[in-house]
Coordinates of C-alpha atoms in Angstrom, one line a residue:
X1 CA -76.9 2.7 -148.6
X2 CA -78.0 2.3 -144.9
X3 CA -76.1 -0.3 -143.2
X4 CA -77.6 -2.3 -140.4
X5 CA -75.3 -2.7 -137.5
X6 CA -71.8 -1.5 -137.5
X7 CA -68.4 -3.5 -138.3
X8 CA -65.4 -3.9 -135.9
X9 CA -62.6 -1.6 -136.7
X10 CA -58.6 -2.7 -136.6
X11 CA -57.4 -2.0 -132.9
X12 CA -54.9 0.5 -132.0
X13 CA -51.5 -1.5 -132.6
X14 CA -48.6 -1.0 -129.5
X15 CA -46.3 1.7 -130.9
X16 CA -49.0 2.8 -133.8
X17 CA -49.8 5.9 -135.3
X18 CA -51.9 8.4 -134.6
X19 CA -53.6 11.0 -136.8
X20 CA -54.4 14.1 -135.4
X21 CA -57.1 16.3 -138.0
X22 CA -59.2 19.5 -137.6
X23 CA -62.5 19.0 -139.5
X24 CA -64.3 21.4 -137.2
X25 CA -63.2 24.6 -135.9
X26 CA -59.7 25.9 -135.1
X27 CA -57.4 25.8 -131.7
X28 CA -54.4 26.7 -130.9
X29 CA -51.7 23.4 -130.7
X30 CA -48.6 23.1 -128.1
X31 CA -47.4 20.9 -131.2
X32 CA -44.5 19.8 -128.3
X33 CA -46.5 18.8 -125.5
X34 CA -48.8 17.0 -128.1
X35 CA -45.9 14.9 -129.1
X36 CA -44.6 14.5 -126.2
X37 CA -48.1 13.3 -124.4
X38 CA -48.4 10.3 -127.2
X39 CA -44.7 9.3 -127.4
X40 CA -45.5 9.0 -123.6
X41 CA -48.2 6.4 -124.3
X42 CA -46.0 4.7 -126.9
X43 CA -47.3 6.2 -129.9
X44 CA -46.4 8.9 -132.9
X45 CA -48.3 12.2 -133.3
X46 CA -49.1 12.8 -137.3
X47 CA -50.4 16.5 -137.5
X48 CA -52.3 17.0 -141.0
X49 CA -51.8 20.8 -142.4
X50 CA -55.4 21.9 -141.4
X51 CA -54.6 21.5 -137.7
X52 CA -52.5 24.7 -138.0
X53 CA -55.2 26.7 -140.4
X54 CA -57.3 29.1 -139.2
X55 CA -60.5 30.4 -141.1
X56 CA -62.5 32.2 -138.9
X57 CA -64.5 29.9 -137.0
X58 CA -63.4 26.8 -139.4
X59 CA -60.1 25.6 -139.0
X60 CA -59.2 25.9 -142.3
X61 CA -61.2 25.9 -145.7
X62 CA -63.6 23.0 -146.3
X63 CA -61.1 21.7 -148.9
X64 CA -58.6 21.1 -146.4
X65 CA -60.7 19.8 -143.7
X66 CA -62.1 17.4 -146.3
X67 CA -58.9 16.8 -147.9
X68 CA -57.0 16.1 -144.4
X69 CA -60.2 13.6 -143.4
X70 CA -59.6 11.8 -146.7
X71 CA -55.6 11.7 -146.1
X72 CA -55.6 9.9 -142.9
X73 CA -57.9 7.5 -143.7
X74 CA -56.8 6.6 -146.5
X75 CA -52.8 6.3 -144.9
X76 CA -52.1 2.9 -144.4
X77 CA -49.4 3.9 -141.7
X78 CA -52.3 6.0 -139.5
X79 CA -53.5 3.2 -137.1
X80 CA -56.1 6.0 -135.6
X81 CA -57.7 9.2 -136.4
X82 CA -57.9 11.7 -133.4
X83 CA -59.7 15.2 -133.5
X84 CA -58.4 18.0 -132.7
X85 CA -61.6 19.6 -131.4
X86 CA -65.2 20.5 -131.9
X87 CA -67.0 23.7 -132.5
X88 CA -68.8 24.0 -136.4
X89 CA -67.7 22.8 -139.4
X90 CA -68.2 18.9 -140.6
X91 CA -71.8 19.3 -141.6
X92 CA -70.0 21.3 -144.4
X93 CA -67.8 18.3 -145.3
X94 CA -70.6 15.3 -145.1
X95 CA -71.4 15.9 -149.0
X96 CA -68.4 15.0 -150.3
X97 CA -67.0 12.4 -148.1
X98 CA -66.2 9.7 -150.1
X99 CA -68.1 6.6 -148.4
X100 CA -65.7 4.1 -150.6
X101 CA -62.8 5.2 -149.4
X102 CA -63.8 5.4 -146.1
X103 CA -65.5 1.6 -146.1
X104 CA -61.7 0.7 -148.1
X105 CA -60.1 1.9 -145.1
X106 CA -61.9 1.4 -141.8
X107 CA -59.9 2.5 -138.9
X108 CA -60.9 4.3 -134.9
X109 CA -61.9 7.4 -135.6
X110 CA -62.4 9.7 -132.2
X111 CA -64.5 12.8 -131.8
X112 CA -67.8 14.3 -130.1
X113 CA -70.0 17.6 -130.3
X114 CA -69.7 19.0 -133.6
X115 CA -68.2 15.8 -134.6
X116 CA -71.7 13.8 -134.1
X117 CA -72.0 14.7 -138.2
X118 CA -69.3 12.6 -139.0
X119 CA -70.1 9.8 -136.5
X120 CA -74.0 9.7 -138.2
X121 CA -72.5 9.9 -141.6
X122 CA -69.7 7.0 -141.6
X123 CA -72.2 4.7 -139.5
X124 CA -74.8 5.1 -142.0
X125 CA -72.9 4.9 -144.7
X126 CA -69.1 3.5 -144.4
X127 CA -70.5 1.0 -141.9
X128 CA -67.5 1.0 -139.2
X129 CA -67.6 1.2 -135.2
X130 CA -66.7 5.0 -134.5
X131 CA -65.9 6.3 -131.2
X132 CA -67.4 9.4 -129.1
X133 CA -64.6 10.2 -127.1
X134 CA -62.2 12.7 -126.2
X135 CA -60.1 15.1 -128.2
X136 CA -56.5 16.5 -128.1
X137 CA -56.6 19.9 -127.1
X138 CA -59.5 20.6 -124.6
X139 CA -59.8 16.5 -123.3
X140 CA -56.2 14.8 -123.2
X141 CA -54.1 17.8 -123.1
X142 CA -56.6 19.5 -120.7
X143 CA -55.8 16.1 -118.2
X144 CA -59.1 15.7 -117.9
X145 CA -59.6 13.1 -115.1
X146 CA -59.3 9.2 -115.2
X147 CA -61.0 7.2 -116.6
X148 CA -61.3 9.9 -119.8
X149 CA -57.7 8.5 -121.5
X150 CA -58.3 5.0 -120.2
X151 CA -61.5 4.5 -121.4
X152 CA -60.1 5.4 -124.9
X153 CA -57.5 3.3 -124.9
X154 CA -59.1 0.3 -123.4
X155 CA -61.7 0.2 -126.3
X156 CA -59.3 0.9 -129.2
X157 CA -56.5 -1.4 -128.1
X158 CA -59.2 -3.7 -127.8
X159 CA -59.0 -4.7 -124.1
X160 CA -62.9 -4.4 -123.8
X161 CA -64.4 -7.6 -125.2
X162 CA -67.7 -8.9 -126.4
X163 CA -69.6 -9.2 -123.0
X164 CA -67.4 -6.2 -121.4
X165 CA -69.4 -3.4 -119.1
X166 CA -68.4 0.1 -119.9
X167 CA -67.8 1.6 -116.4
X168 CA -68.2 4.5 -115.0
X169 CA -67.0 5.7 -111.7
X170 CA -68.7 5.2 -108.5
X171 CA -67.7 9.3 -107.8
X172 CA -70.9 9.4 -110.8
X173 CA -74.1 7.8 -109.5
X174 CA -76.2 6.8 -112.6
X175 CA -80.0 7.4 -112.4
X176 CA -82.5 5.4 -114.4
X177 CA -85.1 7.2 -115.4
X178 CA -87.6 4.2 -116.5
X179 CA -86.3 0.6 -116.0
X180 CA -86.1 -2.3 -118.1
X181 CA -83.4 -3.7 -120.8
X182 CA -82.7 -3.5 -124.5
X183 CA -80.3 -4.2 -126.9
X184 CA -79.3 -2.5 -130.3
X185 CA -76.9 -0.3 -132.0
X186 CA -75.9 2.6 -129.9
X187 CA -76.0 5.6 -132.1
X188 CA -75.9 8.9 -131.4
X189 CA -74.0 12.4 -129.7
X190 CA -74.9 16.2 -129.4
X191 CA -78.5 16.5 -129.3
X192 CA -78.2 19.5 -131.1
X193 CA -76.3 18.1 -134.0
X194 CA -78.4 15.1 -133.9
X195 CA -81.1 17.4 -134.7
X196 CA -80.0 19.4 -137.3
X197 CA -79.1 16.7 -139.7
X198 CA -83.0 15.9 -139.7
X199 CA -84.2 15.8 -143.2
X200 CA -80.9 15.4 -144.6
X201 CA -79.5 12.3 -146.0
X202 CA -77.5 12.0 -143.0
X203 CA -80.2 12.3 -140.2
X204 CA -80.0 9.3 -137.5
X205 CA -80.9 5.9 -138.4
X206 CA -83.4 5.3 -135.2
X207 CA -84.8 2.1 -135.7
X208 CA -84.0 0.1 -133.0
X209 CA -81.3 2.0 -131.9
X210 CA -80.0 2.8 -128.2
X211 CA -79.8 6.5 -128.2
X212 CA -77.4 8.5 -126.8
X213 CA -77.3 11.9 -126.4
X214 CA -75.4 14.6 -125.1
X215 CA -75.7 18.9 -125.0
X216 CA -73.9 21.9 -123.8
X217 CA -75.0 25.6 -123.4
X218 CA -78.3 24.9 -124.1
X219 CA -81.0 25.7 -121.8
X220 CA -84.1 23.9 -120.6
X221 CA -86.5 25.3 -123.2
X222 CA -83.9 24.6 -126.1
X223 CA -82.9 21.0 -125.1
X224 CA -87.2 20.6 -124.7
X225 CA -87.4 21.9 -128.3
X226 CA -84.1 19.1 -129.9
X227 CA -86.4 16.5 -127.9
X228 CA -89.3 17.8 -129.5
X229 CA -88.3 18.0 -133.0
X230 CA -86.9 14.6 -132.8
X231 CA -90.5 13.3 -131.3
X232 CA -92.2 15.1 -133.9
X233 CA -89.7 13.5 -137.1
X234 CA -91.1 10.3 -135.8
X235 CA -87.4 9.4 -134.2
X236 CA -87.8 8.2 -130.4
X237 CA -90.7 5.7 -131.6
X238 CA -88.6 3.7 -133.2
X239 CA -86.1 3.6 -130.2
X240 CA -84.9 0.5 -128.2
X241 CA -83.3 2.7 -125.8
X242 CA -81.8 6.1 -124.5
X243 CA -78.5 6.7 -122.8
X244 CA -78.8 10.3 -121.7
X245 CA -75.3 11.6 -121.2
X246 CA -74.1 15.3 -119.5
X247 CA -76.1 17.8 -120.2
X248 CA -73.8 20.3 -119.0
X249 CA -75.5 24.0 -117.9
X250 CA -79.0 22.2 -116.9
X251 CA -80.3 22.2 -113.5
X252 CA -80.6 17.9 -113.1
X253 CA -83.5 18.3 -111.6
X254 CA -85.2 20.2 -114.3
X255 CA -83.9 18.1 -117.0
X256 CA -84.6 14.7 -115.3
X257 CA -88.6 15.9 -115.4
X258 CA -88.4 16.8 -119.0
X259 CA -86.3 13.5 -119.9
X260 CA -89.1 11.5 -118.0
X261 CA -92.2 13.5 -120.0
X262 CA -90.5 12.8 -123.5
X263 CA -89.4 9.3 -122.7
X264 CA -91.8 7.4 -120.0
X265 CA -94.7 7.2 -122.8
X266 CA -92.7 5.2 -124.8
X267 CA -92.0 2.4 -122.3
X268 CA -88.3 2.4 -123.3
X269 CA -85.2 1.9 -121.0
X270 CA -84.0 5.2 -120.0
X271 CA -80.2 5.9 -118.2
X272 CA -79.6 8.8 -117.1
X273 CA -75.8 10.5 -115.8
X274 CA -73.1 8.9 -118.1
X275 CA -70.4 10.7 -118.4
X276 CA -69.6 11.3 -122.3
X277 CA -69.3 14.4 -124.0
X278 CA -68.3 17.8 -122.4
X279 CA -67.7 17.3 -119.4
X280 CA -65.3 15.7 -117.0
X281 CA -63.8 12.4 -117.2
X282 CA -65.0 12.5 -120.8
X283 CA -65.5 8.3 -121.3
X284 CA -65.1 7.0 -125.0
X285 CA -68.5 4.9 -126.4
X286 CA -68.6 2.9 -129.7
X287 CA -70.8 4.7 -131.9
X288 CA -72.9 1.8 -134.1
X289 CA -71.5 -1.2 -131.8
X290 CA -74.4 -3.7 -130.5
X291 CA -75.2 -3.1 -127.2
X292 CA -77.3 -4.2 -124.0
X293 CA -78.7 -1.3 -121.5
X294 CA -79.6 -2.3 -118.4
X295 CA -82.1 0.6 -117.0
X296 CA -82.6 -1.0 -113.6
X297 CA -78.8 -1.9 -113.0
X298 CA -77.3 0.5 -114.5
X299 CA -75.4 -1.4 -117.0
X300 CA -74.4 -0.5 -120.2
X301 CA -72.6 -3.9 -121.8
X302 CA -70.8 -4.8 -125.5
X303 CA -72.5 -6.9 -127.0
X304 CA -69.8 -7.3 -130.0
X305 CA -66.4 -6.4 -130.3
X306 CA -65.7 -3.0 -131.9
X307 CA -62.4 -3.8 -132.8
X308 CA -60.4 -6.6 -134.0
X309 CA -56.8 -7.5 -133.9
X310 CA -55.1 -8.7 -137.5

């Protein structure tokens, strides 16, 4: 089932719960200074087992992972979902997510980079807001710089409206790369996760879609062939839009004449600089939420709310 536009999740309650999983790969946890950072911000750290599992580059087996996912959601004391980082592992789990359970049980769940599976998959499929935003270890325990925690917090506690602008700060000009406006569902992440989901059952839903997308370690040529492959699936001709986010180990100048050769002969808003993914602040965007991109002024603005109070 393909679901057209995403639904509000509940917001982040004052002195909630949050759920910290490791569906990707492992890290190392200062389980302390974890708990200590959210009782700081009113709320209580649950770890699931896999967050302390190590199997070589997975943190844990897929079982667990899957098993851990499944848990939290389906905990009616968990008021959010947190990751605890990226690197590989949830393309493994997308086959056997249970879609009911996950639709039963909408709540915020946070991630990016390898977490872009999970974000196409419970959009497409579980039809809820999810967020691309920062994770524990490298993002919120790194103290990565304001407005990275804010930005989170604001959108799941439900302080950013219908008619809200997601900001970004003045320190990080934005360029637009071809003017004009659009609205649609902003879907997205990693570019390179984007594209390795094609011809899968969980491959983006582009139609009419503001794109977003995001990449690290990749250079010129590689991020020219993700753009490339996506062209050639018949993906960014169906687009509204294009939110182009870092794009971390790229000379700008390089990638801003590539972005413009893929994108200017589709006659599409393109915005270029926003600063989501890895790189620092790290701002949190409502994956599937109805938006309006504003090219020209450099606006990116809600045009539904992602969550909802009860």
């Amino acid at each position: 089932m393909t679901t057209q536009f995403a639904a509000a999740v509940p917001a982040l309650r004052p002195e909630g719960v949050i759920g910290l999983i490791a569906p990707a790969g492992p890290a190392a946890l200062d389980v302390e200074k974890a708990g200590q950072w959210m009782r700081a911000r009113g709320y209580e750290l649950r770890i699931y087992p896999g967050v302390y599992e190590r199997d070589g580059y997975l943190a844990g087996s897929d079982e667990m992972r899957l098993r851990d996912l499944h848990a939290a959601f389906a905990n009616p004391e968990i008021d959010a979902i947190l990751c605890l980082r990226g690197g590989y592992g949830t393309p493994r789990l997308l086959e056997a997510l249970d879609f009911d359970l996950l639709r039963a049980n909408p709540k915020p769940f946070v991630g990016y980079s390898d977490i872009t599976a999970l974000h196409l998959a419970i959009n497409r499929y579980a039809g809820f807001v999810t967020f691309h935003g920062p994770m524990l270890n490298a993002d919120l325990l790194g103290e990565k710089q304001q407005p990275t925690e804010s930005s989170l917090f604001n959108l799941l506690r439900g302080k950013l409206r219908v008619g809200s602008r997601l900001a970004q700060p003045v320190a990080f000009p934005l360029t637009t790369l071809e003017p004009g406006i659009a609205s649609g569902r902003l879907l997205g992440g990693n570019l390179s996760m984007i594209a390795a989901t094609m011809g899968t059952a969980y491959e983006i839903d582009a139609e009419g879609i503001i794109l977003f997308i995001e990449d690290v370690n990749e250079p010129l040529y590689r991020i020219d062939r993700l753009l490339t492959h996506l062209r050639l699936a018949g993906k960014l001709d169906q687009l509204a839009g294009v939110l182009v986010g870092d794009v971390a180990g790229v000379d700008n100048v390089a990638l801003e004449s590539l972005l413009k050769q893929t994108f200017a002969p589709l006659c599409i808003p393109v915005l270029a600089g926003w600063r989501s993914g890895h790189c620092d602040p790290n701002l949190t965007l409502p994956m599937g939420a109805q938006v309006r991109l504003d090219a020209g002024d450099k606006v990116l603005v809600l045009e539904q709310d992602v969550v909802f109070k009860s």
